Tab-separated table of C-alpha atoms and ligand atoms in Angstrom:
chain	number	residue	atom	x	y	z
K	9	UNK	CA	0.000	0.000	0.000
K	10	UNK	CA	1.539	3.236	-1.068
K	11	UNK	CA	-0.569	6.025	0.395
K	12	UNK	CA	1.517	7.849	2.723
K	13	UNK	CA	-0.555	9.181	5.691
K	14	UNK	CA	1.167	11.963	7.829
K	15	UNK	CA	-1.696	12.103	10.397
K	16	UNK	CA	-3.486	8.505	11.185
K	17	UNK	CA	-6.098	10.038	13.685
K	18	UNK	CA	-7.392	12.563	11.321
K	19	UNK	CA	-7.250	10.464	8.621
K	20	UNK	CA	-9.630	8.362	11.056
K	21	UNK	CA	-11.810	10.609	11.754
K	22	UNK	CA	-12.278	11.655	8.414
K	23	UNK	CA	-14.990	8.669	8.068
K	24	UNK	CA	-18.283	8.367	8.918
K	25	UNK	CA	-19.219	6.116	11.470
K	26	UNK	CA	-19.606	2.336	10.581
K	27	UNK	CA	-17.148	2.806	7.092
K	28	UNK	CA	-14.633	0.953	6.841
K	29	UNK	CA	-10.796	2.269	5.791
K	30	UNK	CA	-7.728	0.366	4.902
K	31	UNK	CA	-4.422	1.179	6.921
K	32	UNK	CA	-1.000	-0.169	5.871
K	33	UNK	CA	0.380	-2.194	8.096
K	34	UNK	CA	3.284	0.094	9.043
K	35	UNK	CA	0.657	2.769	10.021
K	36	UNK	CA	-1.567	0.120	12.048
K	37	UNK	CA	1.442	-0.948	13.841
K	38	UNK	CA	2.437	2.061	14.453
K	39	UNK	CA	-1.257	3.481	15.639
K	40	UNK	CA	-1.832	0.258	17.709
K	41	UNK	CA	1.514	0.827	19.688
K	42	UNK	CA	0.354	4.632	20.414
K	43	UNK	CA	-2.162	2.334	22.015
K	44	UNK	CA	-0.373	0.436	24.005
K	45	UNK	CA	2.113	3.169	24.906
K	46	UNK	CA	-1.236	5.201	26.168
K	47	UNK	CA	-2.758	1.977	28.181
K	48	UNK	CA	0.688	2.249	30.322
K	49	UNK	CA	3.309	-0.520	28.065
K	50	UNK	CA	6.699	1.211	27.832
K	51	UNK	CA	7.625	1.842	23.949
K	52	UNK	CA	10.191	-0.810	22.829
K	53	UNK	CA	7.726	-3.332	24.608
K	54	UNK	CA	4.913	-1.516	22.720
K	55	UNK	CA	6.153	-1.584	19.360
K	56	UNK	CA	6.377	-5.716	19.985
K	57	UNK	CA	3.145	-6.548	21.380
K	58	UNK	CA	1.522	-3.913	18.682
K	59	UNK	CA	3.757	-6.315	15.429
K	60	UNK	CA	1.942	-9.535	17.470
K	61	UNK	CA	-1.306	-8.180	17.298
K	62	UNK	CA	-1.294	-6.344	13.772
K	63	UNK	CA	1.187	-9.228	11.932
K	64	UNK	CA	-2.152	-11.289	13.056
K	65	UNK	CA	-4.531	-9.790	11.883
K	66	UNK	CA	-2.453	-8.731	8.490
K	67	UNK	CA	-1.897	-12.598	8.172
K	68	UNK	CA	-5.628	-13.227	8.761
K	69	UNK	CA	-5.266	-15.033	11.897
K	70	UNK	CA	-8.016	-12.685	13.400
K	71	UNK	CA	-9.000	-14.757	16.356
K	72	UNK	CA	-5.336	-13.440	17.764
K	73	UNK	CA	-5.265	-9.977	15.864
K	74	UNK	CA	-6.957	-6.830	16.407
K	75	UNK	CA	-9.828	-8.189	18.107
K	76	UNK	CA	-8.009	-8.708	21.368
K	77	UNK	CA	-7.041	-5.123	21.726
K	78	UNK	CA	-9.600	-4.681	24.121
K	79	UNK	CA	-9.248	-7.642	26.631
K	80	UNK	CA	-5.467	-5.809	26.265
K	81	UNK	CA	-6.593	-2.772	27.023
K	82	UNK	CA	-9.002	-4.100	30.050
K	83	UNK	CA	-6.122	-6.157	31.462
K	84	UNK	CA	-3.554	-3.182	31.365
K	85	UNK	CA	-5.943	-1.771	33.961
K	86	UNK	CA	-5.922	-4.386	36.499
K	87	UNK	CA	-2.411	-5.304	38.655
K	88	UNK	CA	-2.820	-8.710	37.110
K	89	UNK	CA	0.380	-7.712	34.486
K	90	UNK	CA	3.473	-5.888	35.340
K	91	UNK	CA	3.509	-4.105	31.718
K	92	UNK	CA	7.682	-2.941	31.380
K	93	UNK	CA	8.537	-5.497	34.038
K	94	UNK	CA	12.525	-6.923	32.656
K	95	UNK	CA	12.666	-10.305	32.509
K	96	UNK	CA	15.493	-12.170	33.967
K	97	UNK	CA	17.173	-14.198	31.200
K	98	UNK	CA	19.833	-16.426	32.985
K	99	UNK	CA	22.043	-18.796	30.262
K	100	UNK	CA	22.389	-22.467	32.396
K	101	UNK	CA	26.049	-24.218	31.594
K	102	UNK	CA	24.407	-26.572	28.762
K	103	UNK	CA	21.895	-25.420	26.256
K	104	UNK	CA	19.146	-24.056	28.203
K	105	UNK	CA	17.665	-20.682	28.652
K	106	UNK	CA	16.009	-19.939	31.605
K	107	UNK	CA	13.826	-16.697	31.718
K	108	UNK	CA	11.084	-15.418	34.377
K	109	UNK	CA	8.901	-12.492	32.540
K	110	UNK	CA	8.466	-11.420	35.891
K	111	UNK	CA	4.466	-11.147	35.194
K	112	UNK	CA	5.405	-9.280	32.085
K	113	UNK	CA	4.635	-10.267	28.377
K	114	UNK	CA	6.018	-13.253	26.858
K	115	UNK	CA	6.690	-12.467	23.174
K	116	UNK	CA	9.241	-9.065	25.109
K	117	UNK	CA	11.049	-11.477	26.685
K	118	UNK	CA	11.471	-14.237	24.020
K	119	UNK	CA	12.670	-11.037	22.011
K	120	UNK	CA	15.180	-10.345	24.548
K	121	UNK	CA	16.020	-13.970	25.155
K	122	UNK	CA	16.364	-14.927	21.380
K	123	UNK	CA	20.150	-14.042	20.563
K	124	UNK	CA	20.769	-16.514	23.587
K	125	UNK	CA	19.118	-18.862	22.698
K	126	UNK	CA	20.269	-18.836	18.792
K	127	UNK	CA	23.665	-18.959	19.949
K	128	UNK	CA	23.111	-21.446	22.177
K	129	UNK	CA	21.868	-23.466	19.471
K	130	UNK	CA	24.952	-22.289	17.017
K	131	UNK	CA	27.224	-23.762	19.261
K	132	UNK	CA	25.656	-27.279	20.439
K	133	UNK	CA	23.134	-27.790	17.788
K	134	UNK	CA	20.425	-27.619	20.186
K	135	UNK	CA	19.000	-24.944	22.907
K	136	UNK	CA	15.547	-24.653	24.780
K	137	UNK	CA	14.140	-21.870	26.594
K	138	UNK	CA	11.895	-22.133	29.344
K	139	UNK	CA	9.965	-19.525	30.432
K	140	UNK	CA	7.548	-18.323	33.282
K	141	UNK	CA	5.278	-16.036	34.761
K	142	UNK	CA	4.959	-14.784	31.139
K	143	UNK	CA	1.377	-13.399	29.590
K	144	UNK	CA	0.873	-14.742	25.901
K	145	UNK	CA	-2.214	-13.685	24.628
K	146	UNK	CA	-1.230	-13.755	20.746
K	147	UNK	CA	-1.003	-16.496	18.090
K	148	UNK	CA	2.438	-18.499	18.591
K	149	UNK	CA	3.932	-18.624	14.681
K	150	UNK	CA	5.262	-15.253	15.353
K	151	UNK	CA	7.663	-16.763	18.017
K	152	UNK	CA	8.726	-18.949	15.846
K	153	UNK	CA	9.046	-17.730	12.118
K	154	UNK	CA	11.987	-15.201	13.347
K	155	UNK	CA	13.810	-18.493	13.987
K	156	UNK	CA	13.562	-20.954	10.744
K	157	UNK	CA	14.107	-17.026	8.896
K	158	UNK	CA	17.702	-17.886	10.253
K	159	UNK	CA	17.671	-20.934	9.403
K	160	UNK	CA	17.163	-22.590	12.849
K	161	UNK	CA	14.099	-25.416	13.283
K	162	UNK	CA	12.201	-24.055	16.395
K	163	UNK	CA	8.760	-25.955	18.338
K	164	UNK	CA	7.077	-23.817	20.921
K	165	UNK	CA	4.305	-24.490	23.480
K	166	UNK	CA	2.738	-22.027	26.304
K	167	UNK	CA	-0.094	-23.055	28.555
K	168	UNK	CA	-2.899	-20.380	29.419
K	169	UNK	CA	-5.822	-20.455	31.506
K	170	UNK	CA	-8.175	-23.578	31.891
K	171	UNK	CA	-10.581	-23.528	29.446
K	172	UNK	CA	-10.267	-27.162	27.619
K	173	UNK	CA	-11.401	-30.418	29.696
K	174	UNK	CA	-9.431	-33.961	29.346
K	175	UNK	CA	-10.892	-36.442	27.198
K	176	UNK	CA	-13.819	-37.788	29.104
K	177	UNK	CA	-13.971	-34.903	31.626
K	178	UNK	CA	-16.782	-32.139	31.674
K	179	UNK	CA	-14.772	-29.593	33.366
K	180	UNK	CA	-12.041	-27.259	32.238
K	181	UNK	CA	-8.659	-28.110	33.205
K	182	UNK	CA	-6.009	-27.223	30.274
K	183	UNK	CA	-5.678	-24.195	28.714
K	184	UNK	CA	-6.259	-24.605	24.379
K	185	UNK	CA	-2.317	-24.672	24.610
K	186	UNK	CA	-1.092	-23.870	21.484
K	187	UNK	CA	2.203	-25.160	19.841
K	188	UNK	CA	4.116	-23.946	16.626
K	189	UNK	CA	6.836	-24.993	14.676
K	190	UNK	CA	8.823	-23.746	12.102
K	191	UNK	CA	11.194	-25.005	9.531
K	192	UNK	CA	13.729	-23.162	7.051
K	193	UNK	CA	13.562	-23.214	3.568
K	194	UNK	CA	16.244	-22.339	0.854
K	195	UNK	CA	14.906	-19.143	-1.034
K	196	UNK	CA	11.382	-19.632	0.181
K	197	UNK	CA	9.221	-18.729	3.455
K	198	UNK	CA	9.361	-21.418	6.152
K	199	UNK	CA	7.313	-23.761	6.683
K	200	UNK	CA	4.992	-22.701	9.858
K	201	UNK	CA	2.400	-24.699	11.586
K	202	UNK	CA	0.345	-23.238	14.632
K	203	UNK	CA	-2.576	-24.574	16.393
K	204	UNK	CA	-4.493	-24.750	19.712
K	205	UNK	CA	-4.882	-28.462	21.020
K	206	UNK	CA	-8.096	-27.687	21.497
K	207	UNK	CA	-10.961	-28.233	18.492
K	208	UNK	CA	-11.350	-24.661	17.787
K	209	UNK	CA	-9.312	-21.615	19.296
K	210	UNK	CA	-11.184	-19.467	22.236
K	211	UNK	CA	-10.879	-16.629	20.065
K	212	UNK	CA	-12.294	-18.232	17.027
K	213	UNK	CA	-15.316	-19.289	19.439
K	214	UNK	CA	-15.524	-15.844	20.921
K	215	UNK	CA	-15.554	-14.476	17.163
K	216	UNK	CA	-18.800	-16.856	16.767
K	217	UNK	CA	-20.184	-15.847	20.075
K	218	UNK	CA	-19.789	-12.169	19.040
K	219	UNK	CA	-21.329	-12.829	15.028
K	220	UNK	CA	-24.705	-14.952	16.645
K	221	UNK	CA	-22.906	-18.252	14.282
K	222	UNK	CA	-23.408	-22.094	16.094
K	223	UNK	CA	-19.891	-23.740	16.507
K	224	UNK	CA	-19.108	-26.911	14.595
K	225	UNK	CA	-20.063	-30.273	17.065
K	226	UNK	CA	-18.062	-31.471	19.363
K	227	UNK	CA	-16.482	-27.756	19.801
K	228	UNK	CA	-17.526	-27.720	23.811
K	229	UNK	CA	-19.891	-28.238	26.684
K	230	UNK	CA	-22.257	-25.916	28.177
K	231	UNK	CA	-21.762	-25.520	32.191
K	232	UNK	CA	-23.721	-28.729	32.804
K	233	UNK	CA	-21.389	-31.027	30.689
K	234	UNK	CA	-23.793	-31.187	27.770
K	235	UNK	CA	-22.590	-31.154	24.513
K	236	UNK	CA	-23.708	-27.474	22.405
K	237	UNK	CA	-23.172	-26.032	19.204
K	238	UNK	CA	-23.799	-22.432	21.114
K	239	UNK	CA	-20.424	-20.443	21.494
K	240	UNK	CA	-22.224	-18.636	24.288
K	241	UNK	CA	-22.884	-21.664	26.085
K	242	UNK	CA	-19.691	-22.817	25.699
K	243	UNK	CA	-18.175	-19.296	27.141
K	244	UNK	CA	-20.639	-18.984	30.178
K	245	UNK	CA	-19.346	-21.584	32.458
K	246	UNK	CA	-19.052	-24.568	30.306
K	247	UNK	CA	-15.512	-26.459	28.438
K	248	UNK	CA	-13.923	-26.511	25.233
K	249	UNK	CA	-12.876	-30.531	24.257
K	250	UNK	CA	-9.285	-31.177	22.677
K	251	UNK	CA	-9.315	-32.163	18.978
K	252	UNK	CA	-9.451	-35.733	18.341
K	253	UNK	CA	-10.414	-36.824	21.867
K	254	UNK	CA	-7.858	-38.766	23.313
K	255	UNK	CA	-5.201	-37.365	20.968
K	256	UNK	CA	-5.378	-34.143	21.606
K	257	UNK	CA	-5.724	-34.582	25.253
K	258	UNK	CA	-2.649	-35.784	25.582
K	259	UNK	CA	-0.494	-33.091	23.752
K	260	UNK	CA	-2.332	-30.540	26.137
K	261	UNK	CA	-0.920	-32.369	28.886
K	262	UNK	CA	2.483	-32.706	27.383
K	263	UNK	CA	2.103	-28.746	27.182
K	264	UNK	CA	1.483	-28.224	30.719
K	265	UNK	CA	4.829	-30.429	31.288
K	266	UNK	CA	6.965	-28.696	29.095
K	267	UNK	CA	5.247	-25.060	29.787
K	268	UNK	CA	4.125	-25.235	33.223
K	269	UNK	CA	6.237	-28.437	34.968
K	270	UNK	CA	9.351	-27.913	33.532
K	271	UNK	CA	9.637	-24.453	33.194
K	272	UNK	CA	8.122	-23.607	37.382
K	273	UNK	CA	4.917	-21.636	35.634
K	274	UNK	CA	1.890	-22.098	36.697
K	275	UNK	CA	-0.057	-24.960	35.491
K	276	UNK	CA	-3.371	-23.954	33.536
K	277	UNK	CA	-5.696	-24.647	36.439
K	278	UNK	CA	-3.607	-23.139	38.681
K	279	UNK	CA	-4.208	-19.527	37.032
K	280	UNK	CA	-5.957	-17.600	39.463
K	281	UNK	CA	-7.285	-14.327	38.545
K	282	UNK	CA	-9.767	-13.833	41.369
K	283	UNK	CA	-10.201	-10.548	42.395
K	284	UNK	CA	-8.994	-9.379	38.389
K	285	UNK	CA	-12.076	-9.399	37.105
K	286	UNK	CA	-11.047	-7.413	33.670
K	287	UNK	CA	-7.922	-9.242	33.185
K	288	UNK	CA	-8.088	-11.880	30.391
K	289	UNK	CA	-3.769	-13.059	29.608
K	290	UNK	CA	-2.724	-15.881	31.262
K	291	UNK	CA	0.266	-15.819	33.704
K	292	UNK	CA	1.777	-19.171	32.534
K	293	UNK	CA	4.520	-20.704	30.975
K	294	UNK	CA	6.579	-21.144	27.252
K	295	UNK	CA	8.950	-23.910	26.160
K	296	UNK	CA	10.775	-23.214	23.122
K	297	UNK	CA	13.165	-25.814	21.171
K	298	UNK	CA	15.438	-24.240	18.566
K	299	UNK	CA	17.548	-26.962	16.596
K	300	UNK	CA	20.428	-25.914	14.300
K	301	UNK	CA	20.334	-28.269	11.038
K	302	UNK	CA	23.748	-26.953	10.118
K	303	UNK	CA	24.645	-28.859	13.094
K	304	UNK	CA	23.801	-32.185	12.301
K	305	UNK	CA	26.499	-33.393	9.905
K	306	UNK	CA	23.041	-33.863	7.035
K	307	UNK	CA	24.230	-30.929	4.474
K	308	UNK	CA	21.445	-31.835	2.198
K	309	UNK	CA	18.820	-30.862	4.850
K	310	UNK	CA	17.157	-28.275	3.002
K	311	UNK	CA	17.321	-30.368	-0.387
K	312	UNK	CA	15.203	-32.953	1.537
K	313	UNK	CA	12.451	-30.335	2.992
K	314	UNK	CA	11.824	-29.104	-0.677
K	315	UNK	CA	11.643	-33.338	-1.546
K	316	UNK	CA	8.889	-33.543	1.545
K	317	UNK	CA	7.274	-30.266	0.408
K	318	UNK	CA	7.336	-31.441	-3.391
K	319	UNK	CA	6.261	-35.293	-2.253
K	320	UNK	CA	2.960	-33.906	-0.465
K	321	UNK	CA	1.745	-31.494	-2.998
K	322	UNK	CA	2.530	-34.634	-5.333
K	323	UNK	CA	0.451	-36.490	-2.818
K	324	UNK	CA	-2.698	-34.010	-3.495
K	325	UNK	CA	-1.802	-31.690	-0.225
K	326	UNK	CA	-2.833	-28.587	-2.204
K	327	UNK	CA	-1.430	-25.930	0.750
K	328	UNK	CA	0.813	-26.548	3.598
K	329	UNK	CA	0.651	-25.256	6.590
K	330	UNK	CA	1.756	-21.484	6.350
K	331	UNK	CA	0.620	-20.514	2.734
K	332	UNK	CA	-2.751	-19.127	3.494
K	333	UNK	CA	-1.291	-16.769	6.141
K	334	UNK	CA	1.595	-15.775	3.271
K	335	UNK	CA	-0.923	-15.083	0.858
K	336	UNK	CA	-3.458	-12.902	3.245
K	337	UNK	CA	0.862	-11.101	4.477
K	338	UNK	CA	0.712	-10.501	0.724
K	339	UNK	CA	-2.446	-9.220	0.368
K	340	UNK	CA	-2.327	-6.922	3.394
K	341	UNK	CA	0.909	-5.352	2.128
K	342	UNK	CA	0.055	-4.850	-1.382
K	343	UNK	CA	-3.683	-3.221	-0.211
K	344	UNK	CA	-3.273	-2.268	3.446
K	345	UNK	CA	-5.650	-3.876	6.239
K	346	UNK	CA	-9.259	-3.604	6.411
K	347	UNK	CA	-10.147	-1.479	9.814
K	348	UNK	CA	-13.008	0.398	11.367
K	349	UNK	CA	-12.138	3.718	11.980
K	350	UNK	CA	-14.549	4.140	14.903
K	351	UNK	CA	-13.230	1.310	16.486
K	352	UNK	CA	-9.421	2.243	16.609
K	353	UNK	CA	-10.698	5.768	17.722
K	354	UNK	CA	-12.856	4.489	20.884
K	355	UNK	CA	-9.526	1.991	21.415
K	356	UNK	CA	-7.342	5.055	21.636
K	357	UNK	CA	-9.365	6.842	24.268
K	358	UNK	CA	-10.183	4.170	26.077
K	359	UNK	CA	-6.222	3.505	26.525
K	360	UNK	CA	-6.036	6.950	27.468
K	361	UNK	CA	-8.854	6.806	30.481
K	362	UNK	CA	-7.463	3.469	31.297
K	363	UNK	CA	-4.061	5.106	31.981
K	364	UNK	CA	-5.816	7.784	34.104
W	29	NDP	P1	-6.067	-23.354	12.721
W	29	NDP	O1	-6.858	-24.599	12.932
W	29	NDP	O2	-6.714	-22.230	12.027
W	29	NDP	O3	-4.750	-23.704	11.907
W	29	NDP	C1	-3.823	-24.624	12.424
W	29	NDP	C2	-2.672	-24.823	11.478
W	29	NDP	O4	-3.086	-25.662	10.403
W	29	NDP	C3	-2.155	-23.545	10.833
W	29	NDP	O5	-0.769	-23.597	10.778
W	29	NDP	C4	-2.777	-23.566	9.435
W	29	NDP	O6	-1.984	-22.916	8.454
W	29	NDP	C5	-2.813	-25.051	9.164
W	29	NDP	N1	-3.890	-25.424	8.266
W	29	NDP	C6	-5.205	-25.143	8.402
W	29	NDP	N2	-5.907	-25.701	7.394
W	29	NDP	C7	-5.013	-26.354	6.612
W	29	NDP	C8	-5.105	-27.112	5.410
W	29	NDP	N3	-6.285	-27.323	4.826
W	29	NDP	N4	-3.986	-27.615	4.890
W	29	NDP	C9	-2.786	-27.409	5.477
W	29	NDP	N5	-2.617	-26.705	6.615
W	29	NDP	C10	-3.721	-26.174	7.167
W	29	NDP	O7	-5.457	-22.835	14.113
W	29	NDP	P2	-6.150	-22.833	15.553
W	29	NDP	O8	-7.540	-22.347	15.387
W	29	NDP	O9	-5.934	-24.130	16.212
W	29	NDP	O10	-5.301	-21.715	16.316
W	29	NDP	C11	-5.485	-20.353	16.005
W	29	NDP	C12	-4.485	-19.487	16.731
W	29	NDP	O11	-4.793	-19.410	18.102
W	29	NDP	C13	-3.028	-19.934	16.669
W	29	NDP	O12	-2.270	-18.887	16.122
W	29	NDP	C14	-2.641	-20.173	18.119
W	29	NDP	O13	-1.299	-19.842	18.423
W	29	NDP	C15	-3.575	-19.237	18.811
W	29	NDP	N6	-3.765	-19.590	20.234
W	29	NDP	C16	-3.086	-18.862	21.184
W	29	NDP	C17	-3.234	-19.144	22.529
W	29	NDP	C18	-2.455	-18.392	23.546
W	29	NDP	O14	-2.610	-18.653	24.745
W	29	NDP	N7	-1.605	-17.452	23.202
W	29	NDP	C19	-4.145	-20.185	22.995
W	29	NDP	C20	-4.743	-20.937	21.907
W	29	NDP	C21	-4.582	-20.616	20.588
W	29	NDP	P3	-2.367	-21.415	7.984
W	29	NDP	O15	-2.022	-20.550	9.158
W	29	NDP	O16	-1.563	-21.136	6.778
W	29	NDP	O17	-3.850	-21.420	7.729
């Protein structure tokens, strides 16, 4: 998008209520930190949680893009986040990382972590960082992508709050506890998966909730363990189920042992934001796994990622994981992003009251 705008608020305003504009995604970013800097987040910190929420939404992952600007905005008025805290990032003898956000947000601290952790890797072929008392409240890819874009394989997993029950259980116990991985490619984007473990993302459901649409079945629970195709339902007291039953079950608990266990965060259920009634992040935990290929002695390792990539389209695999959100990245930068002007307007005063 070429139009250069010197003044995004009056631009803004210049709309009538209920139009829609289209911002480029340098001026959104840079409009959404104003945002965050107002709400009370220090700027470096701001310019990185306004890149996770806008890279989202230019990618079209909008369950994790501008649509959580407000549960941002509502937790930055609560004590429940320490917005600026500086995370401790201590390197252990072998390859581990070991960082505590401090109650501050996770995707600062992997940033500040990050050079550790790739030279960690550099030098053994393998690192992990373990994190806690981080907030991540954004999709995960964007941990990761930075990584294979240096040509390092890299797996990530953070608990949240409990909102997912165990296969066979009515009650919520796991968070949706994403993972993401990433692998390099030679002259081409990596190769980026991403997904909650549960059936559909608490954003996505929230989304539904918000539009009036039913959720597919086998989505969730109402409060009485009963199986509903309402989002509402689902939200007001009830569970979200793991995909594949049993399956996905157990990768949310092998989240809570590499996020929560391993790492000294809090497991999901033990998130207790009593007496935070407006805050909505998770104090939990992040394990990250960053693997050098360079390392391993196999030279032809990216020669054998474009045979896999070749072998599945072959196979009838008409998009891997990744390509949709690279096409929508494309998109947004060529035409700018689709926003409501009215919207970002009531966002920025509202960060501005919060602050007061
Ligand atoms: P989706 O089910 O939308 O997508 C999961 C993955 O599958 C993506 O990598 C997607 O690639 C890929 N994919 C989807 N359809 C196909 C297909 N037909 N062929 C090949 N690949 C495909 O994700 P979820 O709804 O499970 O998760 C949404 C987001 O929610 C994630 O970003 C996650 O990190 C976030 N989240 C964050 C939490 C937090 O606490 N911070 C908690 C839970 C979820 P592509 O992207 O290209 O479509």
């Amino acid at each position: 998008m070429s139009q250069k705008i010197t003044n995004i608020q009056a631009y803004l305003r210049s709309f009538a209520s209920a139009e829609a504009c289209r911002l480029s995604v340098q001026d959104l970013s840079s409009l959404i930190a104003t945002i965050f800097i107002r709400a009370g987040v220090p700027d470096g910190q701001a310019q990185i949680l306004a890149r996770t929420c806008v890279y989202a939404e230019r990618d079209g992952a909008h369950s994790h893009g501008l649509h959580r600007i407000p549960a941002y905005l509502a937790t930055l008025t609560t004590d429940w986040i320490t917005p600026g805290a500086e995370p401790d990032i201590h390197e252990s003898a072998g390859g581990t990382v070991l960082v505590d956000a401090k109650s501050g947000f996770a995707q600062p601290a992997l940033a500040q972590a990050m050079p550790a952790v790739m030279r960690k890797a550099s030098e053994s072929g393998v690192a992990i960082m373990l994190m806690k008392n981080s907030h991540h409240f954004g999709a995960l890819w964007l941990d990761v992508e930075p990584f294979a874009e240096r040509g390092f394989v890299a797996l990530t997993m953070v608990n949240s709050t409990s909102h997912m029950a165990p296969v066979g259980g009515t009650k919520p116990v796991y968070g949706t506890n994403p993972m993401a991985f990433a692998c390099p490619r030679d002259g081409k984007p990596p190769i980026v998966f991403d997904q909650a473990t549960s059936v559909m993302a608490k954003g996505d459901v929230q989304l539904a909730a918000n539009s009036g649409q039913p959720v597919p079945p086998g989505t969730g629970l109402d409060k009485f363990g009963k199986p509903t195709e309402d989002p509402a339902e689902i939200l007001d007291g009830g569970t979200l189920l793991p995909f594949s039953g049993h399956k996905g079950s157990s990768i949310a608990m092998m989240v809570e042992v590499l996020a929560a266990a391993l790492t000294g965060g809090n497991f999901s259920w033990e998130i207790d934001k009593s007496g935070y009634t407006t805050a909505h992040t998770s104090r939990a935990g992040q394990f990250l796994l960053c693997i050098d290929p360079r390392s391993s002695g196999e030279s032809a390792f990216t020669q054998r990622i474009e045979a896999l990539a070749r072998t599945l389209r072959e196979s009838g695999q008409s998009r891997l994981p990744g390509d949709r959100r690279y096409a929508n990245r494309k998109r947004s930068e060529d035409d700018g992003i689709a926003v409501n002007p009215a919207l970002l307007l009531s966002w920025l005063e509202a960060s501005q009251a919060g602050k007061a």
